[in-house]
XYZ file of C-alpha atoms in Angstrom:
252
model
C 109.222 56.409 104.362
C 105.961 56.070 101.844
C 106.275 57.097 98.368
C 104.168 59.728 98.592
C 106.062 61.880 101.107
C 109.314 61.666 99.828
C 110.797 64.977 98.551
C 110.926 65.603 94.774
C 113.510 64.515 93.170
C 115.828 67.489 91.948
C 115.391 67.691 88.089
C 119.019 68.656 86.059
C 117.401 72.141 84.704
C 119.682 74.590 84.252
C 118.631 77.959 86.118
C 117.708 79.495 82.100
C 115.214 76.998 81.973
C 113.366 77.767 85.238
C 113.653 81.461 84.036
C 111.812 80.447 80.717
C 109.746 78.505 82.722
C 108.790 81.371 84.715
C 108.618 84.104 81.835
C 106.091 81.502 79.939
C 103.800 81.424 83.134
C 104.354 85.824 83.752
C 103.286 85.690 80.066
C 100.490 83.029 80.462
C 99.086 85.137 83.146
C 99.219 88.826 81.166
C 97.383 86.780 78.648
C 94.747 85.692 80.520
C 94.838 88.787 82.490
C 93.934 91.045 79.728
C 91.431 89.252 78.522
C 89.371 89.298 81.322
C 90.486 93.105 81.715
C 89.189 93.861 78.364
C 85.622 91.165 78.155
C 84.496 93.405 81.548
C 85.660 96.918 79.917
C 83.257 96.166 77.385
C 80.525 94.912 79.635
C 81.143 98.268 81.812
C 77.909 99.614 81.693
C 76.575 95.901 82.757
C 78.914 95.992 85.319
C 77.780 99.498 86.323
C 74.016 98.339 86.211
C 74.962 95.470 88.566
C 76.998 97.851 91.127
C 74.038 100.104 91.147
C 71.645 97.918 91.980
C 72.310 97.996 95.528
C 72.042 101.710 96.065
C 68.647 101.185 94.121
C 67.660 98.512 96.832
C 68.413 101.234 99.663
C 66.148 103.219 97.590
C 67.999 105.477 95.814
C 67.682 106.147 91.769
C 71.701 106.439 90.608
C 70.726 109.164 87.937
C 69.096 111.152 90.300
C 71.544 110.735 93.111
C 75.222 110.153 91.824
C 76.952 112.916 89.944
C 80.671 113.213 88.540
C 83.338 116.031 89.632
C 85.891 115.100 88.087
C 86.928 115.410 84.337
C 88.363 112.019 84.156
C 85.914 110.099 86.474
C 84.129 108.381 83.816
C 86.892 106.682 82.725
C 88.371 106.500 86.205
C 85.663 104.728 86.803
C 86.105 102.427 83.698
C 89.571 101.148 84.145
C 88.497 100.853 87.507
C 85.735 97.900 86.900
C 87.751 96.348 84.446
C 90.589 95.998 85.953
C 89.088 94.937 89.445
C 86.756 92.897 87.161
C 89.179 91.572 85.297
C 91.434 89.547 87.996
C 88.223 88.519 89.865
C 87.401 86.889 86.004
C 90.934 85.847 85.478
C 91.427 84.286 89.256
C 91.252 80.996 88.770
C 93.147 80.777 85.437
C 96.172 82.920 87.630
C 96.103 80.266 89.905
C 95.982 77.534 88.017
C 99.250 79.259 86.128
C 101.026 79.264 89.484
C 100.218 76.155 90.232
C 102.218 74.590 87.372
C 105.009 76.094 87.967
C 105.013 75.411 91.563
C 103.716 72.428 90.826
C 107.582 70.142 89.972
C 109.359 71.667 93.397
C 106.135 69.463 95.281
C 106.605 65.966 96.864
C 104.043 63.899 95.302
C 102.171 63.809 98.604
C 101.990 68.254 98.067
C 100.838 67.700 94.342
C 97.746 66.230 95.641
C 96.306 68.843 97.768
C 97.351 71.712 94.989
C 94.818 71.363 93.543
C 91.837 71.665 95.578
C 93.468 74.277 97.427
C 93.803 76.150 94.450
C 90.318 75.549 93.399
C 88.572 76.493 97.227
C 91.083 79.803 97.207
C 89.032 80.963 93.997
C 85.921 79.572 95.028
C 86.005 81.085 98.786
C 86.679 84.277 97.063
C 84.075 84.489 94.788
C 81.906 83.537 98.307
C 83.108 86.300 100.021
C 82.254 88.528 96.938
C 79.000 87.448 96.435
C 78.119 87.140 100.537
C 78.815 91.559 100.305
C 77.097 91.850 97.097
C 74.082 90.189 98.505
C 74.303 90.985 101.717
C 76.293 93.290 103.290
C 76.300 96.673 100.439
C 72.794 97.345 100.812
C 72.702 97.058 104.794
C 76.111 99.164 104.438
C 74.877 101.698 101.962
C 70.869 101.597 104.135
C 72.951 102.710 107.155
C 75.092 105.416 105.859
C 71.770 106.835 103.854
C 70.246 107.173 107.145
C 72.592 108.520 109.152
C 72.666 111.356 107.044
C 69.312 112.221 106.922
C 69.883 111.168 111.173
C 72.345 114.285 111.277
C 70.206 116.228 108.980
C 72.514 116.730 105.911
C 71.043 116.442 101.981
C 72.518 112.768 100.531
C 74.515 113.708 96.795
C 77.105 111.039 96.264
C 79.890 111.040 93.165
C 79.597 107.764 91.449
C 83.584 107.699 91.810
C 83.035 107.300 95.340
C 80.147 104.759 95.019
C 82.106 101.995 92.722
C 85.033 102.849 94.863
C 83.668 101.856 98.559
C 82.276 98.988 96.394
C 84.727 98.266 95.064
C 87.201 97.927 97.758
C 84.164 96.035 99.806
C 84.153 93.275 97.078
C 87.699 92.770 96.697
C 87.989 92.962 100.608
C 85.681 90.463 101.179
C 86.575 87.913 98.756
C 90.392 88.118 100.486
C 88.910 87.987 103.999
C 86.889 84.975 103.257
C 90.389 83.004 102.624
C 91.145 83.103 105.900
C 89.411 79.175 106.435
C 91.948 78.068 103.272
C 94.830 79.492 104.853
C 94.334 78.340 108.602
C 93.580 74.652 106.648
C 96.777 74.497 104.870
C 98.676 75.062 107.970
C 96.806 72.893 109.819
C 97.220 70.226 107.215
C 101.103 70.234 107.425
C 101.981 70.353 110.208
C 102.480 73.929 111.177
C 99.722 74.821 113.590
C 97.042 72.678 115.122
C 93.403 73.137 116.378
C 94.631 73.127 120.217
C 96.899 76.679 119.044
C 94.129 77.981 117.348
C 91.405 77.602 120.050
C 93.743 79.076 122.420
C 94.942 81.874 120.782
C 90.968 83.205 120.259
C 91.487 86.419 121.931
C 95.103 87.680 119.109
C 92.830 86.182 116.206
C 90.395 88.244 117.323
C 92.366 91.393 117.977
C 94.049 90.357 114.808
C 90.923 90.132 112.763
C 89.676 93.234 113.478
C 92.937 95.336 112.747
C 93.089 93.098 109.107
C 89.096 94.424 109.077
C 90.509 98.065 109.415
C 92.985 97.371 106.578
C 90.669 96.321 104.225
C 87.699 98.006 105.187
C 87.683 101.659 103.403
C 85.884 103.408 106.645
C 86.777 103.524 109.928
C 83.016 103.686 111.717
C 81.983 100.637 114.134
C 79.185 99.447 111.638
C 81.522 98.122 108.372
C 84.365 96.932 110.818
C 81.744 95.159 112.525
C 80.145 93.550 109.036
C 83.369 92.243 108.066
C 85.204 91.270 111.555
C 82.092 88.918 112.850
C 81.919 86.879 110.001
C 85.751 86.992 109.829
C 86.046 85.372 113.517
C 82.828 82.849 113.262
C 84.966 81.248 110.001
C 87.701 81.325 112.434
C 85.862 79.149 115.091
C 84.522 77.269 111.764
C 87.991 76.545 110.855
C 89.193 75.550 114.437
C 86.690 72.316 114.219
C 87.961 71.501 110.905
C 91.128 71.472 112.320
C 90.055 69.016 115.048
C 88.064 66.527 112.423
C 91.162 67.005 110.103
C 93.714 65.526 112.849
C 91.471 62.805 113.698
C 90.945 61.634 110.561
C 94.627 61.371 110.503
C 95.058 59.757 113.814
C 92.462 57.423 112.534
C 94.194 56.318 109.657
């Protein structure tokens, strides 16, 4: 058996020592997350300005168009953007600390893949968030504004409903873009093959549509298509990448 395929040597660490490692991992994660949340809390006005940009692009002025109805709505919005912004900001560090804790339990071959996998996960999440912000939010808001006009309703949204919708869309797209990484990791460790992925296209399309229903904060066909179509295209890309990986393994 090649050296890098051998099982990791079990350490003689007592159980309490592993609990201590877990405790310090949790502490590091909490400190990093708290730092990210604090930075976003003090940058709340800048973040709100960025979140209002798609609405401006859709032809509405947030000052005239948005209202707050609840007494604590401004505080709730501030906390929401601070928390989710902090998670996005600290995500690479959280993945790194989690990897450090898991690293001793992996084989040398698996350790080589750990850092690239976590880095790719962070990058894909940011790509999904960026894609949603740059292309999807503006089109979605325009669609719903136009739909209101078509039905003859006057449009006046609450600031909280808009922020909730945009945050859920951004986080949902970030998580959805992790799909290629999950599939490629399963293929890399021999759990699924490109042939199996190709044979299960119909099942994958149904699962992707159901997942889009769970992620997207709206149930209209337009919003679901905006997420499910890119996810399915990513699935098809994964099939081709898996075939390339398998050919390279055979060649090696």
